[in-house]
XYZ file of C-alpha atoms in Angstrom:
312
model
C 98.757 264.880 -59.348
C 101.100 266.978 -57.206
C 103.426 263.978 -56.801
C 103.498 263.438 -60.568
C 104.287 267.127 -61.132
C 107.073 267.038 -58.527
C 108.515 263.884 -60.069
C 108.476 265.455 -63.562
C 110.145 268.608 -62.240
C 112.816 266.551 -60.469
C 113.483 264.548 -63.638
C 113.861 267.759 -65.623
C 116.428 269.069 -63.131
C 118.355 265.780 -63.316
C 118.311 265.870 -67.111
C 119.514 269.487 -67.143
C 122.290 268.683 -64.682
C 123.390 265.608 -66.624
C 123.396 267.663 -69.829
C 125.587 270.297 -68.201
C 127.844 267.567 -66.798
C 128.276 265.882 -70.183
C 128.906 269.250 -71.872
C 131.520 270.115 -69.277
C 133.294 266.815 -69.762
C 132.707 266.394 -73.499
C 135.647 265.200 -75.547
C 137.612 268.105 -77.001
C 137.398 268.718 -80.721
C 140.235 266.833 -82.440
C 141.988 269.337 -84.691
C 144.935 268.699 -87.012
C 146.856 271.707 -88.310
C 149.342 271.575 -91.161
C 151.938 273.935 -89.606
C 152.728 276.169 -86.650
C 151.203 279.490 -87.742
C 147.819 277.830 -88.221
C 148.219 275.996 -84.919
C 148.690 279.294 -83.109
C 145.508 280.697 -84.675
C 143.657 277.481 -83.726
C 144.849 277.665 -80.089
C 143.655 281.248 -79.788
C 140.207 280.345 -81.126
C 139.812 276.887 -79.600
C 141.492 277.233 -76.215
C 140.830 274.208 -74.015
C 137.927 273.051 -76.188
C 140.262 271.502 -78.757
C 142.969 268.854 -78.832
C 145.513 270.038 -81.368
C 148.041 268.100 -83.458
C 150.558 270.005 -85.601
C 152.070 268.199 -88.594
C 155.042 270.486 -89.454
C 156.560 271.733 -86.211
C 158.640 274.768 -85.172
C 161.296 275.817 -87.733
C 159.880 273.180 -90.124
C 159.519 273.706 -93.864
C 156.038 272.737 -95.100
C 157.148 273.107 -98.735
C 159.384 270.028 -98.561
C 157.938 268.146 -95.572
C 157.649 264.363 -95.842
C 154.676 263.014 -93.858
C 155.109 260.214 -91.302
C 152.716 257.323 -90.578
C 151.701 259.111 -87.351
C 150.550 262.076 -89.454
C 148.199 259.872 -91.477
C 146.825 258.403 -88.249
C 146.224 261.892 -86.807
C 144.438 263.069 -89.966
C 142.372 259.856 -90.065
C 141.004 260.410 -86.553
C 140.573 264.200 -86.781
C 137.277 266.062 -86.525
C 138.692 269.037 -88.453
C 141.860 269.444 -90.554
C 143.137 273.026 -90.960
C 145.467 273.820 -93.874
C 146.759 276.935 -95.585
C 145.758 276.091 -99.151
C 147.081 277.809 -102.293
C 149.380 274.761 -102.720
C 151.472 275.762 -99.699
C 151.552 272.190 -98.388
C 152.906 270.078 -101.249
C 152.562 266.928 -99.157
C 148.864 267.390 -98.399
C 147.024 265.575 -101.242
C 148.871 262.288 -100.769
C 148.579 262.502 -96.970
C 144.816 263.042 -97.106
C 144.482 260.182 -99.603
C 146.583 257.847 -97.429
C 144.610 258.711 -94.288
C 141.169 258.066 -95.858
C 139.889 260.723 -93.446
C 136.253 261.773 -93.276
C 137.163 265.074 -91.607
C 136.592 268.305 -93.540
C 139.810 269.795 -94.962
C 139.484 273.534 -94.311
C 141.606 275.816 -96.518
C 142.089 278.882 -94.355
C 143.220 281.108 -97.231
C 139.682 280.922 -98.662
C 138.423 284.489 -98.973
C 141.917 285.976 -99.217
C 142.678 287.978 -102.348
C 145.706 286.009 -103.617
C 148.621 287.813 -105.194
C 150.584 286.394 -108.078
C 153.991 284.981 -107.238
C 156.853 287.305 -108.034
C 158.346 286.434 -111.418
C 161.271 288.787 -110.996
C 164.096 288.671 -113.516
C 166.434 287.222 -110.912
C 164.772 283.804 -110.860
C 162.588 283.609 -114.055
C 160.646 280.675 -112.599
C 163.027 278.465 -114.600
C 164.563 277.075 -111.448
C 161.230 275.829 -110.189
C 160.809 273.365 -113.068
C 157.748 272.905 -115.195
C 156.027 270.549 -112.787
C 155.711 273.353 -110.216
C 154.779 276.277 -112.423
C 151.046 275.600 -112.468
C 151.004 275.335 -108.681
C 153.046 278.474 -108.218
C 150.692 280.862 -110.013
C 149.769 282.419 -106.653
C 151.888 283.193 -103.619
C 150.621 280.954 -100.796
C 152.138 282.964 -97.899
C 148.935 284.950 -97.338
C 149.339 284.828 -93.542
C 152.231 287.331 -93.783
C 149.525 290.023 -93.977
C 147.721 290.528 -90.676
C 144.479 291.461 -92.431
C 144.651 288.026 -94.084
C 145.428 286.408 -90.716
C 142.059 287.741 -89.534
C 140.405 285.948 -92.462
C 142.165 282.726 -91.400
C 140.794 283.206 -87.863
C 137.247 283.747 -89.150
C 137.500 280.567 -91.246
C 138.656 278.650 -88.155
C 135.660 279.938 -86.172
C 133.296 278.818 -88.940
C 134.932 275.369 -89.066
C 134.878 274.889 -85.282
C 131.267 276.110 -84.962
C 130.167 273.691 -87.690
C 131.952 270.745 -86.045
C 131.111 271.687 -82.440
C 127.959 273.809 -82.216
C 127.788 273.521 -78.414
C 130.936 275.621 -77.983
C 130.358 278.042 -80.857
C 129.874 281.087 -78.580
C 133.195 280.350 -76.869
C 134.984 280.126 -80.203
C 133.455 283.424 -81.351
C 134.355 285.173 -78.105
C 137.952 283.881 -78.184
C 138.308 284.953 -81.809
C 137.015 288.462 -81.089
C 139.580 288.917 -78.293
C 142.387 287.589 -80.482
C 141.369 289.715 -83.468
C 141.647 292.817 -81.257
C 145.249 291.772 -80.486
C 145.924 291.309 -84.202
C 144.571 294.804 -84.888
C 146.932 296.269 -82.283
C 149.866 294.319 -83.771
C 149.071 295.589 -87.267
C 149.173 299.178 -86.005
C 152.663 298.493 -84.594
C 153.858 296.870 -87.841
C 152.688 299.839 -89.935
C 154.379 302.284 -87.556
C 157.641 300.308 -87.648
C 157.788 300.262 -91.459
C 156.790 303.951 -91.629
C 159.848 304.722 -89.475
C 162.147 303.337 -92.213
C 162.941 305.885 -94.963
C 161.532 304.822 -98.336
C 165.026 304.845 -99.862
C 166.062 302.095 -97.425
C 163.126 299.744 -97.848
C 164.707 297.196 -100.212
C 165.831 294.000 -98.449
C 166.936 290.482 -99.428
C 165.542 287.198 -98.052
C 166.092 283.523 -98.891
C 162.828 282.813 -100.737
C 159.759 284.753 -101.840
C 157.821 284.416 -98.580
C 157.033 288.063 -97.916
C 154.986 289.131 -100.954
C 151.864 289.840 -98.879
C 153.904 291.728 -96.284
C 155.358 293.829 -99.097
C 151.926 294.429 -100.635
C 150.393 295.424 -97.286
C 153.158 297.340 -95.529
C 155.510 298.747 -98.173
C 158.830 296.971 -97.589
C 160.284 295.557 -100.843
C 161.791 292.068 -100.893
C 164.090 290.318 -103.372
C 164.970 286.630 -103.061
C 167.185 284.155 -104.932
C 164.588 281.385 -104.614
C 160.940 281.358 -105.672
C 157.875 281.022 -103.459
C 158.710 277.392 -102.659
C 161.981 276.361 -101.052
C 162.106 273.259 -103.237
C 163.054 275.434 -106.218
C 166.793 276.063 -106.196
C 168.167 279.275 -107.649
C 170.374 278.847 -110.707
C 173.818 280.428 -111.021
C 172.415 282.877 -113.588
C 169.607 283.858 -111.191
C 172.118 284.552 -108.424
C 174.365 286.631 -110.682
C 171.342 288.660 -111.839
C 170.181 289.167 -108.255
C 173.622 290.339 -107.094
C 173.689 292.837 -109.974
C 170.227 294.106 -109.031
C 171.171 294.416 -105.342
C 174.182 296.557 -106.234
C 172.231 298.730 -108.668
C 169.194 299.254 -106.431
C 171.252 299.556 -103.232
C 169.551 297.045 -100.954
C 169.698 298.013 -97.273
C 169.935 294.597 -95.615
C 169.985 290.851 -96.191
C 168.391 288.211 -93.959
C 168.374 284.453 -93.467
C 165.143 282.579 -92.676
C 164.564 280.069 -89.913
C 163.493 277.381 -92.408
C 166.276 277.687 -94.989
C 169.968 276.869 -95.291
C 171.864 280.161 -94.748
C 174.697 279.220 -97.149
C 173.264 280.935 -100.244
C 172.389 284.131 -98.375
C 175.864 284.227 -96.819
C 177.372 283.891 -100.320
C 175.258 286.768 -101.635
C 176.085 288.872 -98.560
C 179.790 288.325 -99.200
C 179.464 289.286 -102.890
C 177.426 292.424 -102.190
C 179.222 293.497 -98.975
C 175.887 293.452 -97.153
C 175.929 292.339 -93.535
C 173.467 289.553 -92.648
C 170.938 291.399 -90.530
C 169.539 288.456 -88.594
C 166.979 285.669 -88.917
C 163.420 286.205 -90.122
C 160.532 283.858 -89.415
C 158.655 283.207 -92.640
C 156.892 279.846 -92.985
C 157.193 278.545 -89.423
C 157.202 279.807 -85.858
C 160.137 279.283 -83.525
C 160.507 276.795 -80.717
C 159.227 278.023 -77.330
C 161.380 280.735 -75.718
C 163.174 281.561 -78.986
C 161.348 284.814 -79.626
C 158.788 283.903 -82.279
C 156.722 281.029 -80.911
C 153.409 282.780 -81.604
C 152.182 284.596 -84.708
C 152.131 287.961 -82.912
C 155.634 287.361 -81.529
C 156.784 286.461 -85.062
C 155.498 289.773 -86.414
C 157.158 291.714 -83.585
C 160.433 289.830 -84.069
C 160.496 290.441 -87.822
C 159.790 294.177 -87.673
C 162.389 294.673 -84.923
C 164.897 292.695 -87.018
C 164.169 294.891 -90.052
C 164.555 298.098 -88.045
C 167.742 297.037 -86.289
C 169.446 295.924 -89.525
C 168.395 298.934 -91.582
C 168.407 301.742 -89.025
C 170.732 300.301 -86.397
C 168.004 300.618 -83.772
């Protein structure tokens, strides 16, 4: 009887050890992210428990991205696919269809209170064409608000915990640490904007990517292009915008890392505004270029605003 008990106990220890061994060496969760901002959130939550593939890389424009065969293969073999939603990724429906993936497609903007896209007089939505108007009812750039970024992170935790229950505690712990960093960053962003006099808080960017930033932090943005970079501004839109800039006395004008600077340079020349630098809107930078993480992007943008408007 004692021998049988000892044998059973030994077997239990072996089973426990083998379970721990297999958990330690389990395949990482295969995650596909649509673009760099989401990838940064996923890295902070997933750490070394995930294998991450990013579809639209640094400085890439998800509005006009054309998927490659390798993208369809990555989506097909994924365990989880993370996307922004709100029609940010125009390429997504046909890519998912082509991949025939069984992975869940997680829209990280779920739970965000969407804001309507700016229909300012300077672009009238006419430039976007009728085929885009239905899709452009809401501004998809919800991640430009840090409080929304925290919603994205929570949605990633839920997705990872559903797909990989064994590592759920790790994902939750990582997310809590990262959320604390986001809270600290938001405090810095609010302080930076508060340091700019209200009379100087009107700025110009390439396209309407900063609506949530404006709503949350109180800087006002005008742009020649709509919320998607595939909608070109008409000559009439540009003339109207230049008139508005002169009347409302904009403080600064900026190019974006994802857009052609030509139009902004033209407007700067017409309005005698100096181009105040490059903002990161829809994509992070390459490594070592100052905005390769979401938090670095926020720091870069607020410092760029302050330097252009206040000279410091």
